Structures are given as C-alpha cells and as structure tokens.
Coordinates of C-alpha atoms in Angstrom, one line a residue:
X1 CA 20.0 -80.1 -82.7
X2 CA 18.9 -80.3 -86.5
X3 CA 20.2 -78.4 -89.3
X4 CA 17.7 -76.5 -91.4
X5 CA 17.7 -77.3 -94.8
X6 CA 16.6 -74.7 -97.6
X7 CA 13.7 -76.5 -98.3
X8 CA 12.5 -76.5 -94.1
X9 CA 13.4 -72.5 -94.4
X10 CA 10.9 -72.3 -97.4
X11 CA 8.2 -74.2 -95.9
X12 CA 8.6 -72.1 -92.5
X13 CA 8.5 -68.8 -95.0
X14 CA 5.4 -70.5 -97.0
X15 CA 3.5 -71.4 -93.4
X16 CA 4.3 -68.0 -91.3
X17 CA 1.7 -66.0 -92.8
X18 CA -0.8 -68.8 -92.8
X19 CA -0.3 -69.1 -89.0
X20 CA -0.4 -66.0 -88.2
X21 CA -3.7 -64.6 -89.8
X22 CA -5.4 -68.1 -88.6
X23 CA -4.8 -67.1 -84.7
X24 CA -5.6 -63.7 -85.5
X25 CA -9.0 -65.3 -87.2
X26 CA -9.1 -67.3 -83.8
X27 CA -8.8 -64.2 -81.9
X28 CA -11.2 -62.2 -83.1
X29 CA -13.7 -65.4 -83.1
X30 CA -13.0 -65.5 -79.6
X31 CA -14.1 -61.6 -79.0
X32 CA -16.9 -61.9 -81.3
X33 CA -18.1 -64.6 -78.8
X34 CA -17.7 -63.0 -75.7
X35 CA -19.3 -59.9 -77.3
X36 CA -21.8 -61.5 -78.2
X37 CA -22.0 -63.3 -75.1
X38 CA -22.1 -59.9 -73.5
X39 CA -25.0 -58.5 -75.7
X40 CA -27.1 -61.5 -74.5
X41 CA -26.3 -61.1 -70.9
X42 CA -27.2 -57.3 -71.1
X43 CA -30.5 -58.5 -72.8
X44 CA -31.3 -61.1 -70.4
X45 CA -30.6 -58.4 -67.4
X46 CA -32.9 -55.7 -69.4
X47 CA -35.8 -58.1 -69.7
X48 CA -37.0 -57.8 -65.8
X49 CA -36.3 -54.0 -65.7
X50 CA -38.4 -53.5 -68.4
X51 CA -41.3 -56.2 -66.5
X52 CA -40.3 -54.4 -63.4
X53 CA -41.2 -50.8 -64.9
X54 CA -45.0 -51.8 -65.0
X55 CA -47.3 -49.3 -63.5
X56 CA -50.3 -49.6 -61.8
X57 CA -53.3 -47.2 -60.9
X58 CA -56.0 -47.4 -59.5
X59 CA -59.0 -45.1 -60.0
X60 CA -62.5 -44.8 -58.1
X61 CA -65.4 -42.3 -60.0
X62 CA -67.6 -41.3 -57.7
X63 CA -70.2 -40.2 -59.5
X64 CA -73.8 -38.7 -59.5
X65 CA -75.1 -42.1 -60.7
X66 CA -72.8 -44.6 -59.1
X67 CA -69.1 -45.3 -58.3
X68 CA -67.3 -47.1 -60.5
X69 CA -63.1 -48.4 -60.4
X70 CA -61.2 -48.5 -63.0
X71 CA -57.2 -50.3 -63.0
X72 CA -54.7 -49.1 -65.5
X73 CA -51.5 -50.8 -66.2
X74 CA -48.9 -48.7 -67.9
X75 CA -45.5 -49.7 -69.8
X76 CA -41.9 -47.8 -69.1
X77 CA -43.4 -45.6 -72.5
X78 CA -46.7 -45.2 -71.1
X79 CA -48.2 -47.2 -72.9
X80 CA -51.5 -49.1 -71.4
X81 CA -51.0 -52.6 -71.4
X82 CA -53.7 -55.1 -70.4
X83 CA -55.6 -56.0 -66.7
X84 CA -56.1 -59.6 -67.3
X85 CA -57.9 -59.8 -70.8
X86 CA -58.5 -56.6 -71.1
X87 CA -57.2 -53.3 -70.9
X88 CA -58.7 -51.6 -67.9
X89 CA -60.3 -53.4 -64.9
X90 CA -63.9 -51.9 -64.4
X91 CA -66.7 -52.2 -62.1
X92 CA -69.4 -50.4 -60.4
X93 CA -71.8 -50.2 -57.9
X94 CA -75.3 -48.0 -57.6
X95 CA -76.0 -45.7 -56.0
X96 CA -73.7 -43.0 -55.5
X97 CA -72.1 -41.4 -52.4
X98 CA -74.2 -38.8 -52.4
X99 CA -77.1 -40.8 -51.6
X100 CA -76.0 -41.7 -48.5
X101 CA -75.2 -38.2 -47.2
X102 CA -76.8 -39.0 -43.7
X103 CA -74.0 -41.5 -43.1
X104 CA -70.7 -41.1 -44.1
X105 CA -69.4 -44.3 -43.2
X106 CA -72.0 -46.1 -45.2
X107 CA -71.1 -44.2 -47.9
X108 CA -67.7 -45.1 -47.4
X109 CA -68.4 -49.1 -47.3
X110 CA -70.4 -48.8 -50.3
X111 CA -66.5 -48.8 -52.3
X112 CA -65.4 -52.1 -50.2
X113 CA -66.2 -54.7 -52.9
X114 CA -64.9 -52.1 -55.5
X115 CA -61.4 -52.2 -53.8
X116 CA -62.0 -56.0 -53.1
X117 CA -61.7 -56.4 -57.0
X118 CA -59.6 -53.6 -57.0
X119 CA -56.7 -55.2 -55.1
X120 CA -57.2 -59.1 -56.2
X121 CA -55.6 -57.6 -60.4
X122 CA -52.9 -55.6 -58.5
X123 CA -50.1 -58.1 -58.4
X124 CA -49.4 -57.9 -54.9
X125 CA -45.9 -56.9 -54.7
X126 CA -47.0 -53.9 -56.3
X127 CA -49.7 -52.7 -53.8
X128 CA -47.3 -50.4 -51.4
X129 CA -46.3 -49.0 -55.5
X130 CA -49.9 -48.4 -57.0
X131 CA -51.4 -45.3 -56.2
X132 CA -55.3 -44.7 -55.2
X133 CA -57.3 -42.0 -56.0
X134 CA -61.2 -41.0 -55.6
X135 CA -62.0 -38.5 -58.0
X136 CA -66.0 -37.4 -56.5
X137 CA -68.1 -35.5 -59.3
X138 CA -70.9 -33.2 -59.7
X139 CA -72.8 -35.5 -57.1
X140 CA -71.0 -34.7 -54.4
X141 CA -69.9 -31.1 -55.3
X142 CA -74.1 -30.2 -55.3
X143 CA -74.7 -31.9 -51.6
X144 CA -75.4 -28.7 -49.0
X145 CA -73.1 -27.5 -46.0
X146 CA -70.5 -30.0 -44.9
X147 CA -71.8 -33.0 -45.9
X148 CA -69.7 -33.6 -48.5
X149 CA -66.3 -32.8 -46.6
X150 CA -68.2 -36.2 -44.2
X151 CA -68.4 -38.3 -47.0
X152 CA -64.6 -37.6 -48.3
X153 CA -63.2 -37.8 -44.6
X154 CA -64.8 -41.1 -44.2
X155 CA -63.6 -42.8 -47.3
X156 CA -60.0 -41.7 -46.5
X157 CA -60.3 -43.1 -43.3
X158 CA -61.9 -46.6 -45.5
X159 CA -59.1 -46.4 -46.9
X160 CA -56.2 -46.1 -44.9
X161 CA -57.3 -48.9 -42.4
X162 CA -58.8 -51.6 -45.6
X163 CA -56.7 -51.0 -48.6
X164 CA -53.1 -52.3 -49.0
X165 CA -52.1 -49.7 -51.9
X166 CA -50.6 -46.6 -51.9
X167 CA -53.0 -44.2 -49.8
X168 CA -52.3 -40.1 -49.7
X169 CA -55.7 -38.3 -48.0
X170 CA -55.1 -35.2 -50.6
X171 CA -55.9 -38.2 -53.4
X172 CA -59.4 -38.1 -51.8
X173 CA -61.6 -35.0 -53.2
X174 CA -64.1 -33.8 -55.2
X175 CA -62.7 -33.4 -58.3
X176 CA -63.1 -29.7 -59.5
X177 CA -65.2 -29.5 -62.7
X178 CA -61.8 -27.7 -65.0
X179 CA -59.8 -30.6 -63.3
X180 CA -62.5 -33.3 -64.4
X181 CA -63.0 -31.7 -68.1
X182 CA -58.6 -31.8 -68.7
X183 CA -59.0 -35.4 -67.5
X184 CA -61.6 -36.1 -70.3
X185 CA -59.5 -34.4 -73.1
X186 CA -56.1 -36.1 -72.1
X187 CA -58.1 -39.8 -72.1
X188 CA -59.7 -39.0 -75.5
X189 CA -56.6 -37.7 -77.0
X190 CA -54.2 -39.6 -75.9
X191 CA -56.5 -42.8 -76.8
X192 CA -56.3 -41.2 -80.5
X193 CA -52.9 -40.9 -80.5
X194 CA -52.8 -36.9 -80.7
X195 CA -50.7 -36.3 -77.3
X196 CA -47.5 -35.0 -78.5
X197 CA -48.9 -33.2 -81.9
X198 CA -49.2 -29.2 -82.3
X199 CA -52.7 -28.1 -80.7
X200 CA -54.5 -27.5 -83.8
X201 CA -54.5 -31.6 -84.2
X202 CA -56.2 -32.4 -81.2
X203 CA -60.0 -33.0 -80.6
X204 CA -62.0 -30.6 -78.4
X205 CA -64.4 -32.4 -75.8
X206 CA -67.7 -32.1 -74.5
X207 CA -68.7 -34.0 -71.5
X208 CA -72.4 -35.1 -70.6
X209 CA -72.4 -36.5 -66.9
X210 CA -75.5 -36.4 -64.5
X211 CA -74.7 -33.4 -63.0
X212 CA -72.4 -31.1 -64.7
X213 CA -71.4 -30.8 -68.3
X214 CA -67.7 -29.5 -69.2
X215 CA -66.4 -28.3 -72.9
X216 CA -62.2 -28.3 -73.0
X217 CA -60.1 -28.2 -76.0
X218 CA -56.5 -26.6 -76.9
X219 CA -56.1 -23.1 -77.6
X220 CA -53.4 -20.9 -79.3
X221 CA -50.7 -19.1 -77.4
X222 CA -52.4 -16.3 -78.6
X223 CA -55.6 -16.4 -78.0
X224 CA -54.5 -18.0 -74.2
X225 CA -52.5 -14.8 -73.2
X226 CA -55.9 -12.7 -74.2
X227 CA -57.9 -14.8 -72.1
X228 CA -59.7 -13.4 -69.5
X229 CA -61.0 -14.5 -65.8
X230 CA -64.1 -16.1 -64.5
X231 CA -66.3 -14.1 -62.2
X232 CA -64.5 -15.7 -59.3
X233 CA -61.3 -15.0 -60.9
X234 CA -60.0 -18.2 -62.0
X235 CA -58.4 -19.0 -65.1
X236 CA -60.1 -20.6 -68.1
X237 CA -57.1 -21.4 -69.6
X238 CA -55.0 -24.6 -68.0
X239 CA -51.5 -25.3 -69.3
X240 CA -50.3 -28.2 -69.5
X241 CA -47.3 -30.5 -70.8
X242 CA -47.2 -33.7 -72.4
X243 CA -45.4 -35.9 -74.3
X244 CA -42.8 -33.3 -74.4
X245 CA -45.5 -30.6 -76.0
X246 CA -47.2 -28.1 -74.0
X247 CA -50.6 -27.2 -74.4
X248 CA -52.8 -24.4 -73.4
X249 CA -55.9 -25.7 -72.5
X250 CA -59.4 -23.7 -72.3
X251 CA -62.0 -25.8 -69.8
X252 CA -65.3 -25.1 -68.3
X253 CA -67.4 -26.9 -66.5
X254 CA -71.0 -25.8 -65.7
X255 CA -72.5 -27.3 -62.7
X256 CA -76.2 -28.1 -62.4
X257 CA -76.1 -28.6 -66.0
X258 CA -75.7 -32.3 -66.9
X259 CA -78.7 -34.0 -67.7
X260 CA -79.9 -35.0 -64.6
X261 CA -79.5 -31.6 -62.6
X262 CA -81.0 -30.0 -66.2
X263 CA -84.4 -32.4 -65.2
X264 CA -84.0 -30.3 -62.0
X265 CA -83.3 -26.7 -63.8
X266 CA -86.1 -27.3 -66.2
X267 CA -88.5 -27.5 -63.1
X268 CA -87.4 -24.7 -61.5
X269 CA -87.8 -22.5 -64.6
X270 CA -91.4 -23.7 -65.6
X271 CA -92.4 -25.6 -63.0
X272 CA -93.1 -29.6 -62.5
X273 CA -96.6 -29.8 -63.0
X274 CA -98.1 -29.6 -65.7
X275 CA -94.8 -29.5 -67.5
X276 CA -94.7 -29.1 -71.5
X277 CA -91.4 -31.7 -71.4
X278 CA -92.8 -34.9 -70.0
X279 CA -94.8 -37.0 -72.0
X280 CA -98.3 -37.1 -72.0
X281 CA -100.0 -39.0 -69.5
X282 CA -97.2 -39.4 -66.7
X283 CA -97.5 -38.4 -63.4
X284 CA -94.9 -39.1 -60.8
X285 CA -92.2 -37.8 -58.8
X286 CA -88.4 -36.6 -59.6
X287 CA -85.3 -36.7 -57.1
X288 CA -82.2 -34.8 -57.2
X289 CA -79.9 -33.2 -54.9
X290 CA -82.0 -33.9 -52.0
X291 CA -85.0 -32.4 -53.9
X292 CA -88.3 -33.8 -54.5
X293 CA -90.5 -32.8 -57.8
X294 CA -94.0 -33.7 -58.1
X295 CA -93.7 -34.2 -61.9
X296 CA -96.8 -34.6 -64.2
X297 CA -97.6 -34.0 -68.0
X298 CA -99.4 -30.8 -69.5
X299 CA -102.5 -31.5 -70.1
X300 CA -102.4 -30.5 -74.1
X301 CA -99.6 -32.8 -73.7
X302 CA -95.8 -32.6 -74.2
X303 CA -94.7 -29.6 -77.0
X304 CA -91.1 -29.4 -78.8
X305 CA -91.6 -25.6 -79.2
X306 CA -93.0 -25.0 -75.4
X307 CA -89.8 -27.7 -74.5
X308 CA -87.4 -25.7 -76.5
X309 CA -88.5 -22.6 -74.5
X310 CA -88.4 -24.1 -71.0
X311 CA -84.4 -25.5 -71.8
X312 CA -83.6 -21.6 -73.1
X313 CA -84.8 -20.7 -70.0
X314 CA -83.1 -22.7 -67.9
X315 CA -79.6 -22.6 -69.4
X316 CA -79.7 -18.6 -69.1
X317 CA -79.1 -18.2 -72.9
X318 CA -79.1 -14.3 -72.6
X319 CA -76.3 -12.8 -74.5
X320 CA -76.8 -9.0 -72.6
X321 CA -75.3 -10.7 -69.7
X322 CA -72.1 -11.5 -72.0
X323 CA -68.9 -9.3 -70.6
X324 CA -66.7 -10.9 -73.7
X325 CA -66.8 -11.1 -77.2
X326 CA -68.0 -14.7 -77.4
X327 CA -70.3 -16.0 -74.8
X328 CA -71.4 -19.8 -74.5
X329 CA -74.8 -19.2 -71.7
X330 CA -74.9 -18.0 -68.2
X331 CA -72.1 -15.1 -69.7
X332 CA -69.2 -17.7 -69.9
X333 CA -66.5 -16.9 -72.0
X334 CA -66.4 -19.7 -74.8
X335 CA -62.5 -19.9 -75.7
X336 CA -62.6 -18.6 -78.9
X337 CA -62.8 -21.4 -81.0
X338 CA -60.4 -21.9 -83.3
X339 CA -58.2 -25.3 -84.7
X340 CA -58.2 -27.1 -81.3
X341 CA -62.1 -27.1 -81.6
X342 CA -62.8 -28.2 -85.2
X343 CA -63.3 -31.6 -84.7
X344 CA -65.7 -32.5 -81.3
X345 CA -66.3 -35.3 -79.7
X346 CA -69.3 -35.2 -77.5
X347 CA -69.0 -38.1 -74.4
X348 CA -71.8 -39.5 -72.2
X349 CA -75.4 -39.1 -72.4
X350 CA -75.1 -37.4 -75.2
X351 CA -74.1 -40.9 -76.8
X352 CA -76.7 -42.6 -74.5
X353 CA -79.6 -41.2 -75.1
X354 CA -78.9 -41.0 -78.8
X355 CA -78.7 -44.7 -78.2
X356 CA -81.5 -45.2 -76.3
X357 CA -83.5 -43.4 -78.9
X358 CA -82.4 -45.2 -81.6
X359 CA -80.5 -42.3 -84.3
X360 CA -77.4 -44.4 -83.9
X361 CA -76.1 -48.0 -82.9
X362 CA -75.3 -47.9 -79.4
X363 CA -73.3 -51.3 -80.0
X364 CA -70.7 -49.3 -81.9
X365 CA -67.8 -47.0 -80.1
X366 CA -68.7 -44.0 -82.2
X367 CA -71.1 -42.7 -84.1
X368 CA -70.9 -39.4 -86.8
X369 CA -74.2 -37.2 -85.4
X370 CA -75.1 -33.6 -86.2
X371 CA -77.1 -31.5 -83.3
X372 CA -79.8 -31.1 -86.1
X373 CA -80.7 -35.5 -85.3
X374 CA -81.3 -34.2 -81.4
X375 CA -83.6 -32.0 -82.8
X376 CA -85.3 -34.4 -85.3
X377 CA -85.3 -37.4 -82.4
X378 CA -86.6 -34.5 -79.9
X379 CA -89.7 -33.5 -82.3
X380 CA -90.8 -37.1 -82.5
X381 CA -90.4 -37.9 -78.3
X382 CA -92.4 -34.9 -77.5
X383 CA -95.2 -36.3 -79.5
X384 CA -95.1 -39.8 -78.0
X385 CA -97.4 -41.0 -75.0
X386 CA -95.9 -42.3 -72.1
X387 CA -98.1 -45.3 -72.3
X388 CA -96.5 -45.9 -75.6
X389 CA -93.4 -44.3 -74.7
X390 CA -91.8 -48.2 -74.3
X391 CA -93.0 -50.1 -77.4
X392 CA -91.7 -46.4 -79.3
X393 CA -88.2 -46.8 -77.6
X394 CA -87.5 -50.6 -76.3
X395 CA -83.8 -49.3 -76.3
X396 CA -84.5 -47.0 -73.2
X397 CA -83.7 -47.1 -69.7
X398 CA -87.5 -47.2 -67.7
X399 CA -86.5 -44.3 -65.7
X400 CA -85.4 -42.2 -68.5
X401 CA -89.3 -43.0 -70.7
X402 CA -91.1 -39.8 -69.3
X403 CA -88.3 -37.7 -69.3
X404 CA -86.8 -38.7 -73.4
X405 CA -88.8 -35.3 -75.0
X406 CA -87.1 -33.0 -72.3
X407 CA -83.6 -34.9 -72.5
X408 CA -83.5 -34.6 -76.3
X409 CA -84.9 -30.7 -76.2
X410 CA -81.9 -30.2 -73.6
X411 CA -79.3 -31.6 -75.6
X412 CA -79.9 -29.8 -78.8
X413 CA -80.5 -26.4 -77.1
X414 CA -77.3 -27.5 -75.3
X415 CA -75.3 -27.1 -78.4
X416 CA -76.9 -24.8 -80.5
X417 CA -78.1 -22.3 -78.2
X418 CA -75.5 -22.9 -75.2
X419 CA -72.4 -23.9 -77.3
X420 CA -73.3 -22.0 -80.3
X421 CA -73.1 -25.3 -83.0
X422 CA -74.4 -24.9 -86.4
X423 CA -77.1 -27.4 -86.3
X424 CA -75.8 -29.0 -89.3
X425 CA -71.9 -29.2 -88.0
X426 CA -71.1 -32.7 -87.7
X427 CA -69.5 -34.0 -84.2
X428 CA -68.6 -37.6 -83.0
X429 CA -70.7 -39.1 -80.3
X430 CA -68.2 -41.4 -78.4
X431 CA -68.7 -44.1 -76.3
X432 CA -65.5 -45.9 -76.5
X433 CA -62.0 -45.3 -78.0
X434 CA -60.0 -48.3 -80.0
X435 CA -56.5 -48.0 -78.6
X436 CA -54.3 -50.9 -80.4
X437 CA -56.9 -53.9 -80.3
X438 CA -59.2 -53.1 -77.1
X439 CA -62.2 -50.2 -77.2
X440 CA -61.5 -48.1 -73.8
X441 CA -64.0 -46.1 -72.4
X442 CA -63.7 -42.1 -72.9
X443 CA -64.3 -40.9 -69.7
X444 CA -62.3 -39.1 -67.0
X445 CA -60.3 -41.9 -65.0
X446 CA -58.0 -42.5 -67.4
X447 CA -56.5 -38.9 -67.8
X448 CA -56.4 -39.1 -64.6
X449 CA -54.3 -42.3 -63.9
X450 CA -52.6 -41.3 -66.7
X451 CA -51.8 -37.7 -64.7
X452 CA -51.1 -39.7 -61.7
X453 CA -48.6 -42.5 -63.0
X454 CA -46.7 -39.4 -64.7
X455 CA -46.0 -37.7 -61.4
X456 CA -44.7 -40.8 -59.6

C-alpha cells in the first residue's frame, strides 16, 4: 500500500468539500427531474379527465309555433363550450304538437328528424350519458280534456324505442308557466355573467311567447317572506341556488296572454268582425286553440284609441279586483319591484315585432327600446291599409300584416297598463346574448339544460 504524503493529505482536504456538494448538486438534479417528471405525468393523466368531464344536453321546445332542439355542451365549470362551430345545436320544425292533437303519434313523429340531428353532434359514447328532455309550452297547456296528457304519452313512448340517449318519462311534460319563466331568467343571466352576484345585480325578465307571457326576476329576503299566495295557493316566490348564491325568485306566468292567444282574447272581448285592431280592408279568418275567428276590419277602419280599449279589456286591467298592494292585471300580485327589477330585458315577440316594424335592427342581439316606441309604432300601424300594409312593413311576416296595429296596441298596454312601466323607462329588447365570442339565443332551453346538467 502507498504512503500518504502531506501534500496527497492537502489535496484530499482541498477536494472533500468539492465532492461532496457536487453529488449533493447531482442529487437534487436527480429529484428535480423526477419531480418534474411527476408533474408532467399528473398533467398528462389530468388532460382526459378534464375532456372526459364534458356534458351534454339535449333539449326539445315544444312550442305554440313549432318544436325546436337545442344541444348544449358544458365544461367541468359549467361553462358552455361549442356543438361543432357553434355554441348550441338548433333546429326546428313547424307546426307544433298541438296541431296534431287528433293523433298523438303523429305528433310524436313530427320530433324524429329533430332527434335525427339531435343524436348525429352527441359523440356517441356519450348517448347512454346525455340527458333528454321535452319542455311543451303554452300550446299544449291550452289543448281541452286529455289531449294533451296523448300527445306527452306518445312522445315518451317515441322516445324510449328511437332515441339512444338518456330517456326518464317524468323528463316529458308540459312545462309549468313559473317553471318556464325561472328557465328564461337563469339563461339570460347566466349568459350575462350575473349567476353568482347578490340579487340586486341581476336582470328581471319578460317573456313574449305565442301563448303565454311570464315576468321573473330576484327579490329580497324581505320582501319574499311577505309574499303572499296565488288564488290556487301556490307560491310566487321560487328559491333557488346557484353558483353557490341563493336567490329568491318572484315568477308569473299568465296564460292566454302571449301574443297569439291575446289575437284570440281581443276577439272575445270586442268581437272579430268588424274589429277596431285589424287593418282596414282585411277580411279573413283567425285559428287558435282549436278556435276559429271570422276576422274582418271596421268599417271606419282600424283606431289606436278603440285598439287601446279592446287590449284594456282583454288583459282585465281593473285594479278593484286587486287583493294586494301592487297588482300587475287580472289581480296578480306584481313582486314588489325593487333592485332585481331595475334593469329589464323583454325576450320574444316583443323583439320581433319591433323588428318586423322597423323601430330597431332586428340584425342586432339587442336593442335599448322604451314602451313609449310600441306606442308610437302602434299609432302609425293602425292607420295603415292592409293593401298597403306590405310595401309599409317589407320586414314582416305575411301572416302577422293584418294583425301589426293590434300586436303593437297589445304590447304597449302590456307594459304600461299590465306591468305598470313608465312609458318612458327604458328596457332591453333581446334577441340574443354574446357569451365569450358566440350570440346565444335568450330563451328557455338553456336554463333548463343548464338545470338539468346540474342535477346529474
């Protein structure tokens, strides 16, 4: 063996230190890697959960007017995330399911291309994961007897032997009006970003369909624990949680009054013929809820101020009736008013026939309106012919022509004399919603896929 010499001891003293801290350099190098290395694969594993925590629902309107589907795809945050190229699948047919209420099962097939289309975005490893639902509307809830209890059993039974998604028979209903009005203000809100935020930063709603119209918007704790019953004892108020915030909800919905029943309701309060609504020179014939009207013009043609008196009519707008401090018509309690309610946006054919009409650009989402430019529009209809009624208003639908001085008369007594609006109070008319890049429809569906995916 060799001696050490003093100069190999120094150099061994000298080097020592230097060995040491480079393997303990090398050593934590080594577990920096294999965290890192760790990290990565705990990344690479999160990656398909998070793909794997899409959502899918799928949502059939049955409406007065038509059915239409809508497909939603939601994120693990529930967020929407796009169908395709867009953010909702949509499509529709004409007409309705209550047009066929002498045969059920037609009425059922009438939603087979629907859930055709439905289906072929639904990747299909998620069909036995993506819930159905048919929400039917005021179309359905105005059809006589049984009939409409037909129609729902034989879409259910559609369903369960044609569709490959997720089928419950209690999915399948006529949506209650307070159930379709909370739908409306959860889509518009949470397409606004508000879900989550203290009441009195939310948006109240009003809801223009073909056959009923609803008004919902958040309330105080207060003023929810003071509120009182409907005359068949139901609540007005509806509480609900999201986000993590819970909100108490006032919601109404008044059946036979969306534009197309208020046609009907017009007629039965002043008659068909020789009707002070319709434009001059039209004679022709009305259907609605299995009714027939043989409709025709007054003969000193159509009159805003004899209009304005047939829609008062009509909505009942007779405060003696009122068993509460505030009243909207027909002796329904209004809510109170308050924060929840300062800012409206009014959905539907509101926005339509503002559209049609011209008063705002119907190729924009929204639009900034006051209930004083239904008057104004109203004013100018009622003095139009119907033989000029098209080169007046190219915008408009041909059915809607003899009807556009009674529409607008009926919205603005709608809000001023039936919601109690300061003419000059401005409200948003909506179409669409921009959520992130897309424009999403405000309508119903989506609060209630958004409802459904939550309780999955």
């Amino acid at each position: 063996m060799m001696k050490r010499t003093r100069l190999d001891e120094y150099v061994i003293s000298r080097l020592c230190p230097i060995v040491i801290l480079i393997s303990l350099l090398l050593l934590l190098l080594i577990q920096s890697t294999n965290t890192d290395a760790q990290v990565l694969t705990t990344r690479k594993a999160a990656a398909p959960s998070r793909r794997g925590s899409k959502a899918y629902t799928v949502i059939f309107d049955a409406g007065s007017t038509g059915s239409r589907v809508h497909v939603f795809c939601f994120d693990h945050n529930l967020d929407l995330i796009p169908v395709g190229n867009e953010l909702e699948f949509y499509s529709q047919v004409k007409p309705g399911l209550s047009a066929y209420a002498k045969n059920p099962q037609e009425a059922a097939y009438s939603l087979k291309s629907l859930l055709v289309e439905a289906e072929s975005v639904v990747p299909p490893n998620l069909h036995p994961k993506t819930p159905v639902r048919v929400g039917a509307t005021a179309g359905l809830r105005s059809l006589e007897g049984d009939t409409a209890d037909r129609i729902l059993q034989a879409v259910r039974d559609f369903l369960k032997d044609n569709s490959s998604l997720k089928f419950r028979p209690d999915l399948v209903t006529v949506l209650d009006g307070s159930q379709e009005g909370t739908f409306q203000w959860v889509t518009i809100n949470y397409l606004l970003g508000n879900l989550g935020n203290r009441y009195s930063n939310t948006v109240g709603v009003v809801d223009l369909g073909g056959g009923s119209v609803q008004m919902a918007y958040a309330i105080s704790e207060k003023a929810a624990e003071k509120s009182p019953k409907t005359t068949d004892g139901k609540d007005y108020v509806k509480d609900i949680t999201l986000k993590g915030t819970k909100y108490h909800l006032y919601v109404h919905s008044y059946l036979n009054y969306g534009l197309l029943a208020a046609r009907a309701e017009i007629f039965k309060a002043v008659g068909a013929s020789d009707n002070p609504c319709i434009l001059d020179g039209y004679h022709g014939s009305y259907r609605y809820g299995g009714s027939v009207y043989d409709v025709s013009a007054s003969h000193s043609g159509s009159s805003f101020i004899k209009c304005r008196r047939a829609a008062v009519n009509a909505l009942k707008v007779n405060k003696s009736i009122c068993t509460h401090m505030n009243c909207t018509f027909g002796g329904v309690w209004n809510g109170g008013g308050g924060a929840g309610q300062k800012n409206l946006f009014v959905a539907s054919f509101f926005f339509d026939i503002a559209g049609e009409v011209g008063f705002i650009d119907r190729k924009q989402p929204t639009a900034k309106a006051k209930p004083a430019d239904f008057r104004n529009a109203a004013k100018h209809a009622c003095k139009v012919s119907f033989q000029n009624a098209k080169a007046t208003y190219p915008l408009a639908e041909e059915g809607d022509l003899p009807y556009l001085c009674m529409d607008l008369v009926y919205q603005y007594t709608l809000l001023k004399d039936g919601f109690g609006l300061d003419p000059l109070r401005e409200i948003t008319l909506v179409k669409d919603v921009k959520y992130k890049d897309y424009l999403v429809e405000a309508a119903w569906p989506l609060g209630s896929a958004i409802d459904l995916v939550s309780s999955y």
